[in-house]
GROMACS .gro file of C-alpha atoms in nm:
model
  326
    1UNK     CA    1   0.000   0.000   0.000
    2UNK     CA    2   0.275   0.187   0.067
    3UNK     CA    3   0.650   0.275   0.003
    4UNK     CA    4   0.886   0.397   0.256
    5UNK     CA    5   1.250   0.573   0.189
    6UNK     CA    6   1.545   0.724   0.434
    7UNK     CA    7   1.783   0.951   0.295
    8UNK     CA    8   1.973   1.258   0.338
    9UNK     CA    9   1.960   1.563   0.131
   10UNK     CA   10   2.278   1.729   0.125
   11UNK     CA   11   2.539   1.474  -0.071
   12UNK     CA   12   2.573   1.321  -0.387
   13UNK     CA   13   2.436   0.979  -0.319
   14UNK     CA   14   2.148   1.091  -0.093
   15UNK     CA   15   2.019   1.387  -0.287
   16UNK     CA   16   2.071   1.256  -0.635
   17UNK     CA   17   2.053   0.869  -0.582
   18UNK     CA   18   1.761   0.949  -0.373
   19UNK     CA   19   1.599   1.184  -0.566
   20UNK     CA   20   1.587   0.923  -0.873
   21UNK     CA   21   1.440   0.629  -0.670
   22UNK     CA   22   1.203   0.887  -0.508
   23UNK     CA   23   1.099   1.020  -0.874
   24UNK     CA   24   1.090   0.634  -1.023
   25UNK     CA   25   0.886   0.504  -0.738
   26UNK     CA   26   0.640   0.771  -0.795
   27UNK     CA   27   0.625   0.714  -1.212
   28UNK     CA   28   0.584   0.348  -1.162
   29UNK     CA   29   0.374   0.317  -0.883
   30UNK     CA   30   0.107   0.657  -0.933
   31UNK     CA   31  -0.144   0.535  -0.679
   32UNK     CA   32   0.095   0.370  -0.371
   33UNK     CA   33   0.154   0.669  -0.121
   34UNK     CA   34   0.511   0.737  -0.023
   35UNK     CA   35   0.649   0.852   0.302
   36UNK     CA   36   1.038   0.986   0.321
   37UNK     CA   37   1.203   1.049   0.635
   38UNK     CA   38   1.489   1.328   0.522
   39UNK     CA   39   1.785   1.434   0.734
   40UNK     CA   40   1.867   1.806   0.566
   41UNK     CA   41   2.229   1.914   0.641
   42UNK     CA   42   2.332   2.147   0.914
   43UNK     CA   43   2.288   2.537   0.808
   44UNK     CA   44   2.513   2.719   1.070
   45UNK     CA   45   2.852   2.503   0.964
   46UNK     CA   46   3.026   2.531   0.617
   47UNK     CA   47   2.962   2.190   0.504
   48UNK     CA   48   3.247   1.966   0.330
   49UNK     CA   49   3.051   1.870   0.036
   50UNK     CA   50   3.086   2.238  -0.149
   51UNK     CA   51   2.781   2.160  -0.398
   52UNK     CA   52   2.547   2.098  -0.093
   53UNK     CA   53   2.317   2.422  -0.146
   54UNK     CA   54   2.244   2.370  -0.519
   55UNK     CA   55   2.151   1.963  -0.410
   56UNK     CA   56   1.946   2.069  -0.118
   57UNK     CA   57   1.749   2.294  -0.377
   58UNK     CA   58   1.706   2.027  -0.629
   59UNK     CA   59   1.621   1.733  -0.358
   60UNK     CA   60   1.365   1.960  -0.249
   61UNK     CA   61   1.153   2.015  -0.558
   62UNK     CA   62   1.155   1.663  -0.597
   63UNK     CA   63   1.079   1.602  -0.233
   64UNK     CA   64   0.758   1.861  -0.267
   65UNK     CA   65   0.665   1.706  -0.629
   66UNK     CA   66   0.683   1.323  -0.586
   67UNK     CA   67   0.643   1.256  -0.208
   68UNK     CA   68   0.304   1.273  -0.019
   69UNK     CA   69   0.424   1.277   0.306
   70UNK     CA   70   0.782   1.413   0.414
   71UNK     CA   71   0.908   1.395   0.789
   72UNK     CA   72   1.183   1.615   0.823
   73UNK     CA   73   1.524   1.556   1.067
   74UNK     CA   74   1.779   1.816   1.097
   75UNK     CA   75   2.128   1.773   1.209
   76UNK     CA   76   2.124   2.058   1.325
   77UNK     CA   77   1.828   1.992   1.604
   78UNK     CA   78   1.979   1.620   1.644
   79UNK     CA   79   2.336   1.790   1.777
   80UNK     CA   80   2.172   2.003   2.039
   81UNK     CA   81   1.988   1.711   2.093
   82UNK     CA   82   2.297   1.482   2.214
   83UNK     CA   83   2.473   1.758   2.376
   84UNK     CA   84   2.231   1.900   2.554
   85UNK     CA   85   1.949   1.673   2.666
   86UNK     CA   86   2.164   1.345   2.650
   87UNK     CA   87   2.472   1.542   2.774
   88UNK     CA   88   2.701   1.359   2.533
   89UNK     CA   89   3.002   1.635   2.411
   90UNK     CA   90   3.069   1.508   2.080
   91UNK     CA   91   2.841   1.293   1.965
   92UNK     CA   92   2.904   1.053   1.671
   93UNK     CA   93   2.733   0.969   1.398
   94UNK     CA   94   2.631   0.597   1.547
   95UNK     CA   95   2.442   0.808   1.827
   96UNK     CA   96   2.266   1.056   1.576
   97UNK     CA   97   2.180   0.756   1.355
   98UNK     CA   98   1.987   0.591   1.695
   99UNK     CA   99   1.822   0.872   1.766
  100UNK     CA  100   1.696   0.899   1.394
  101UNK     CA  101   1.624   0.508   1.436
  102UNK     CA  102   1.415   0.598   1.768
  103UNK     CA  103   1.166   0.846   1.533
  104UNK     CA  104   1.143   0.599   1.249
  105UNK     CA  105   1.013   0.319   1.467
  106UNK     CA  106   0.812   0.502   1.703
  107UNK     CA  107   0.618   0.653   1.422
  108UNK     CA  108   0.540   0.308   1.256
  109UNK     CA  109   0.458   0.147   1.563
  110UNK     CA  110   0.090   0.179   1.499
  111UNK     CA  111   0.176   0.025   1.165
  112UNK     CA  112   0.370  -0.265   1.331
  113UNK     CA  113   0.113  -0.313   1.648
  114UNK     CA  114  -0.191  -0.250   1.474
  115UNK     CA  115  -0.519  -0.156   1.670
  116UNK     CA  116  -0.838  -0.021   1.573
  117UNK     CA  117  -0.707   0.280   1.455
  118UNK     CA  118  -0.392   0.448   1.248
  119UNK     CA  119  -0.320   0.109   1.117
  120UNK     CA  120  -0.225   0.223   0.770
  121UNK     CA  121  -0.032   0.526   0.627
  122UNK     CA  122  -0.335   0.692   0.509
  123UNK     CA  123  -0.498   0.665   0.847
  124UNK     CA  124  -0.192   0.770   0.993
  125UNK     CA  125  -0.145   1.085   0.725
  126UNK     CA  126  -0.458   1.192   0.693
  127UNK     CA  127  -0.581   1.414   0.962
  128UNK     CA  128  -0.216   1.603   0.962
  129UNK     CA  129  -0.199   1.685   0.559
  130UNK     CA  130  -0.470   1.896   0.466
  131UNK     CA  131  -0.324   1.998   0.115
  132UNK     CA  132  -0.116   1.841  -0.067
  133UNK     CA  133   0.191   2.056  -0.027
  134UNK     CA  134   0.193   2.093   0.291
  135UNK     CA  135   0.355   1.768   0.371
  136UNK     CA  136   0.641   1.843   0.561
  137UNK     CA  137   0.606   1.716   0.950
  138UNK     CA  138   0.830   1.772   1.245
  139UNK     CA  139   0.875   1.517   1.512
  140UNK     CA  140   0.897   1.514   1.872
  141UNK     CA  141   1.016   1.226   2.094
  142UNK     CA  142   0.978   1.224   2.464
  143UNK     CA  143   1.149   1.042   2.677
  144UNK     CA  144   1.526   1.087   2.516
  145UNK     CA  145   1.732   0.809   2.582
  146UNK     CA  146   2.033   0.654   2.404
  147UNK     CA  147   2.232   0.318   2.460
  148UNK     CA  148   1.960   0.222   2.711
  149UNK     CA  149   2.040   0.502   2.939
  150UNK     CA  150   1.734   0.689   3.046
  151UNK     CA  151   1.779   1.121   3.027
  152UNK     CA  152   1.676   1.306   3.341
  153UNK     CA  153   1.259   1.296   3.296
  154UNK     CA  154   1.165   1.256   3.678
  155UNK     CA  155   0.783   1.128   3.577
  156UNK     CA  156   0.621   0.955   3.280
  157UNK     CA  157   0.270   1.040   3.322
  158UNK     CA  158   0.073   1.125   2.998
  159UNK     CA  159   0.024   1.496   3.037
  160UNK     CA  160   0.408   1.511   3.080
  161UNK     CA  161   0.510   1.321   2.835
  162UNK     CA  162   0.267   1.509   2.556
  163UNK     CA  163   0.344   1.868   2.776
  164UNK     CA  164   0.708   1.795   2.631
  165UNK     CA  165   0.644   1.678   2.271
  166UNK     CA  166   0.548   2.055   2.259
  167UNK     CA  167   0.880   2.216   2.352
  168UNK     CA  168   1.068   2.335   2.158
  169UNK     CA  169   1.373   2.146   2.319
  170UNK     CA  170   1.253   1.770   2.224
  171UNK     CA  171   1.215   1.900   1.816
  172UNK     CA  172   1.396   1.752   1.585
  173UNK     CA  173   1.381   2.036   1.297
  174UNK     CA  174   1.552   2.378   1.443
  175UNK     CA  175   1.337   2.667   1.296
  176UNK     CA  176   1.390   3.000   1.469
  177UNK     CA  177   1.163   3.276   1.547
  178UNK     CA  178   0.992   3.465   1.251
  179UNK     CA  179   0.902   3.825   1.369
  180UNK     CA  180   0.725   3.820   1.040
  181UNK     CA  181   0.466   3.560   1.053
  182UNK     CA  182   0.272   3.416   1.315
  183UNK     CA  183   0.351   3.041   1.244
  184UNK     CA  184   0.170   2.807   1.408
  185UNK     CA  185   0.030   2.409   1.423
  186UNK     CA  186  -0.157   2.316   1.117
  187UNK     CA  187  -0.226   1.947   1.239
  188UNK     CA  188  -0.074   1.760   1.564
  189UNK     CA  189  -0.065   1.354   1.598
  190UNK     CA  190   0.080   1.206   1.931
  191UNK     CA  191   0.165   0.831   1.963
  192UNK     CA  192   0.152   0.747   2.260
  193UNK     CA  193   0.299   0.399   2.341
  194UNK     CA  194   0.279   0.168   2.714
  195UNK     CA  195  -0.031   0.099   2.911
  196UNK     CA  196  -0.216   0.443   2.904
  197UNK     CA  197  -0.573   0.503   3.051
  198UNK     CA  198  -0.787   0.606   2.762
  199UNK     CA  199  -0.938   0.860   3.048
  200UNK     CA  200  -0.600   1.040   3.107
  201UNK     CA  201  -0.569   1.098   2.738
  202UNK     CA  202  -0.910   1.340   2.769
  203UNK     CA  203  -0.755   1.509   3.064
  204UNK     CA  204  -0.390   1.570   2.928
  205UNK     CA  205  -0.564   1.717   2.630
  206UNK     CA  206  -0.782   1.919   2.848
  207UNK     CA  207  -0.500   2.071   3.035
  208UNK     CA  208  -0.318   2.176   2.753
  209UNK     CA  209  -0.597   2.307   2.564
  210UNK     CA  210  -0.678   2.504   2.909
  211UNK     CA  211  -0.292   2.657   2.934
  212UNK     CA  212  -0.336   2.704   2.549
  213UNK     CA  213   0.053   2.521   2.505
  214UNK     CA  214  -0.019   2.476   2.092
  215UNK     CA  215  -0.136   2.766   1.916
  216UNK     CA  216  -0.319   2.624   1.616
  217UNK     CA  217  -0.413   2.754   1.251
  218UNK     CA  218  -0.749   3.026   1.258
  219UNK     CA  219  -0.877   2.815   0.948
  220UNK     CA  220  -0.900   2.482   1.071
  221UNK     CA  221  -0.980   2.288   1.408
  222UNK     CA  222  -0.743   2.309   1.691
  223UNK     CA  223  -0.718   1.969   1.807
  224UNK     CA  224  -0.446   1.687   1.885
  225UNK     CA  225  -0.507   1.362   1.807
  226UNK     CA  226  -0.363   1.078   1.974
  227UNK     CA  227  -0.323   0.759   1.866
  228UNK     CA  228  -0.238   0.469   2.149
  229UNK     CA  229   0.020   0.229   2.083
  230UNK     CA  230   0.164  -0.100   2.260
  231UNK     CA  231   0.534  -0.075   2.345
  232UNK     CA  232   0.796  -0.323   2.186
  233UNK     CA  233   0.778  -0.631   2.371
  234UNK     CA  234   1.154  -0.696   2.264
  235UNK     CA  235   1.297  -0.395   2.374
  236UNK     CA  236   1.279  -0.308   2.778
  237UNK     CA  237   1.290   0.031   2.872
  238UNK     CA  238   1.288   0.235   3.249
  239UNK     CA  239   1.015   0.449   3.100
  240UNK     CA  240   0.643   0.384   3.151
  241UNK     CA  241   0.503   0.614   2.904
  242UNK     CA  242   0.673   0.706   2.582
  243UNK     CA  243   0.575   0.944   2.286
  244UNK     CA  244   0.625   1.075   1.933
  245UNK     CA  245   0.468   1.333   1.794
  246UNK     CA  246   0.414   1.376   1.430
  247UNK     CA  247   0.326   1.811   1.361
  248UNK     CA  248   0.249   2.005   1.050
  249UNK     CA  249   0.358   2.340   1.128
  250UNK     CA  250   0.395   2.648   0.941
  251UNK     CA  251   0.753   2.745   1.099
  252UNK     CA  252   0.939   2.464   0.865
  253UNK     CA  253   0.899   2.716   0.614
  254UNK     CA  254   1.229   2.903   0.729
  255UNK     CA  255   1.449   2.579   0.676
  256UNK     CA  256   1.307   2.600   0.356
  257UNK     CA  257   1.422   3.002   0.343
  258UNK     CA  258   1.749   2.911   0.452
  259UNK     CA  259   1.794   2.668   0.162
  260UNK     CA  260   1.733   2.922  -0.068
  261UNK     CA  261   1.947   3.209   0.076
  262UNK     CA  262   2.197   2.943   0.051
  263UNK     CA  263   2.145   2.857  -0.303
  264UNK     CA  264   2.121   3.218  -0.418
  265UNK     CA  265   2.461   3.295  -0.253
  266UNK     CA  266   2.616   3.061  -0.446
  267UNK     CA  267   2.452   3.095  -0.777
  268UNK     CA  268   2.522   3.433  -0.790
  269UNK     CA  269   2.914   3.426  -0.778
  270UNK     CA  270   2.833   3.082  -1.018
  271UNK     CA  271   3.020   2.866  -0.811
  272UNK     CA  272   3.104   2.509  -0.885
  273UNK     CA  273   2.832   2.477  -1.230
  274UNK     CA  274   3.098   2.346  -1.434
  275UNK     CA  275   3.016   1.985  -1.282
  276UNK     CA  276   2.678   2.039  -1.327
  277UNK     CA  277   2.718   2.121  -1.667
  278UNK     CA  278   2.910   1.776  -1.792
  279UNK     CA  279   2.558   1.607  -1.705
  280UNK     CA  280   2.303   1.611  -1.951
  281UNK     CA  281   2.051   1.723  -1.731
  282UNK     CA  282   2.221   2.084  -1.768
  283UNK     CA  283   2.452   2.065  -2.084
  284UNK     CA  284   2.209   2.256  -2.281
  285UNK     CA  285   2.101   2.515  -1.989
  286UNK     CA  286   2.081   2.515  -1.631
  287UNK     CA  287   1.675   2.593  -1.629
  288UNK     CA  288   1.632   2.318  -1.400
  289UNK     CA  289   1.790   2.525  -1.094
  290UNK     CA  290   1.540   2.761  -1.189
  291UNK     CA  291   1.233   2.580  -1.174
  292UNK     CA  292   1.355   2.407  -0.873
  293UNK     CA  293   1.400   2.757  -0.711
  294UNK     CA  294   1.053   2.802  -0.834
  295UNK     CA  295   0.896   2.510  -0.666
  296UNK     CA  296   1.072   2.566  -0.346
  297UNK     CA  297   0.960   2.931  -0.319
  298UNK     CA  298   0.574   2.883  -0.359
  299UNK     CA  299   0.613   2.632  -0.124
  300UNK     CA  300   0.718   2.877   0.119
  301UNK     CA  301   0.488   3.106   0.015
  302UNK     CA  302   0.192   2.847   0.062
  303UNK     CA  303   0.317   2.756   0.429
  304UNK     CA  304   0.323   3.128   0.530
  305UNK     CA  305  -0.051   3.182   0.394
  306UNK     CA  306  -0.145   2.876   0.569
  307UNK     CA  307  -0.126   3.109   0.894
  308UNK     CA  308  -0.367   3.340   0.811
  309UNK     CA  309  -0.710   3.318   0.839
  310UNK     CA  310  -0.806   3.332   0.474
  311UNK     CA  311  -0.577   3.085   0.346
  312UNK     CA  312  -0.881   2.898   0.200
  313UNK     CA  313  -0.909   3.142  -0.044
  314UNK     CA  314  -0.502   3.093  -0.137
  315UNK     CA  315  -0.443   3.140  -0.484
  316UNK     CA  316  -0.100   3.001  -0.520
  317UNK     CA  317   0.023   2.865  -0.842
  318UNK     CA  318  -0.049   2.485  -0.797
  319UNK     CA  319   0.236   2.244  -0.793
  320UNK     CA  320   0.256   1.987  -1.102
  321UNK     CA  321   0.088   1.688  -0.888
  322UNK     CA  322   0.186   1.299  -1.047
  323UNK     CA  323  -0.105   1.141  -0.829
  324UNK     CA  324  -0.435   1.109  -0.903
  325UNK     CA  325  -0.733   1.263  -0.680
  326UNK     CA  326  -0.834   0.927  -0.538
   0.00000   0.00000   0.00000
């Protein structure tokens, strides 16, 4: 019913290699849905791979084009991460790589463990995509551990546990604070996993809807869903109560931005094309950064008029779409 793919979206291999499976999956198989999970590269650090802006830019118009649902992991977040909350001072790329692990099992575990509900993708996506471009989630994970070592969460009630999916400190995408725009949650789906009361779910969500802790979209409903999960029976863990939650919100746009400021610097001295050019793709012209730039931009655009309270009446250009409306 469904295809999944990892990758990352900065090098050769997992931008371009990635990009083609992503874009052949997608040809040959119109009506299967497919979910990515997509580690984009650190912004604050000069990266070692000098063509990493103009592959970031093209990943991402095919990532927006040819993928219906996109959770996003940056390094970035995943450093502060192990430093701070795990208190590990360099952490290694085995240790990011777990704590990736941790999201992608977590959010397949009603997938895996099946109950009444969320037992497919398309149960699972749809009450957090309401368009199609919009399809770009952040995740949350709460409580942090690595190599079996528990971090310092003193209880593991539920309203704790889904209290902290909504700080900003247990997010896995780093988006600062737009002056601009008044981002907020478009859609929010915890998984909750261990033996949970159904009757402390209604009370968590009561709580935080009284200490209004998620400030939600003006055009849509402002609600959380939560979706209850069994725990691992394989894997033993200190922790009672775990989560994971899956959000749609409006802030990603400014990793998006940052990919483009990126880009722009470096197109505009023409760095590094020559490379580009030896491929056919861009022997004749180099159009195709273009477009891409294109793409990328009205999906910003589209994410920042999902904030206000007309965005039903959006008139963006729409996006090229390869599946059908069924």
């Amino acid at each position: 019913k469904q295809w999944y793919q990892r990758r990352v979206r900065a090098g050769g291999t997992g931008s371009g290699m990635g990009s083609y499976v992503l874009e052949r999956l997608n040809d040959r198989f119109p009506k299967k849905l497919i979910q990515t999970y997509s580690v984009f590269p650190q912004t604050a650090e000069a990266s070692d791979v000098v063509v990493q802006p103009y592959n970031s830019l093209l990943t991402l118009k095919r990532l927006t084009q040819s993928a219906d649902c996109v959770v996003v992991l940056d390094n970035t977040a995943l450093n502060r991460i192990a430093s701070e909350r795990l208190k590990i001072p360099n952490p290694t790329l085995d240790q990011i790589n777990q704590l990736v692990s941790t999201i992608m099992a977590a959010s397949t575990t009603t997938l895996r463990y099946p109950g009444y509900m969320n037992n497919d993708l398309i149960g699972l996506i749809a009450s957090l995509i309401p368009t199609p471009r919009l399809h770009f989630l952040m995740t949350g994970y709460t409580p942090l551990t690595l190599d079996h070592k528990i971090s310092n969460v003193r209880k593991t009630t539920v309203l704790d546990v889904m209290r902290r999916l909504l700080q900003p400190k247990n997010i896995m995408v780093s988006t600062p604070k737009d002056r601009r725009h008044n981002h907020c949650y478009v859609s929010i789906l915890n998984i909750i996993q261990g033996e949970v009361d159904p009757t402390q779910v209604h009370k968590s969500l009561q709580r935080i809807r009284e200490r209004k802790l998620a400030n939600f979209i003006p055009w849509g409903p402002a609600s959380i869903q939560v979706a209850l999960s069994k725990k691992s029976p394989y894997i033993q863990t200190a922790h009672r109560v775990s989560g994971l939650m899956l959000a749609n919100h409006t802030s990603i746009s400014s990793l998006f931005s940052k990919t483009l400021q990126q880009y722009d610097r470096l197109k505009a001295r023409g760095a590094f094309l020559e490379q580009f050019k030896k491929e056919k793709m861009f022997s004749e012209s180099l159009d195709e950064f273009d477009n891409a730039r294109e793409v990328v931009q009205q999906l910003i655009d589209e994410y920042q008029a999902a904030t206000q309270v007309d965005y039903k009446m959006y008139s963006g250009v729409p996006q090229e779409s390869t599946k059908s409306a069924e």
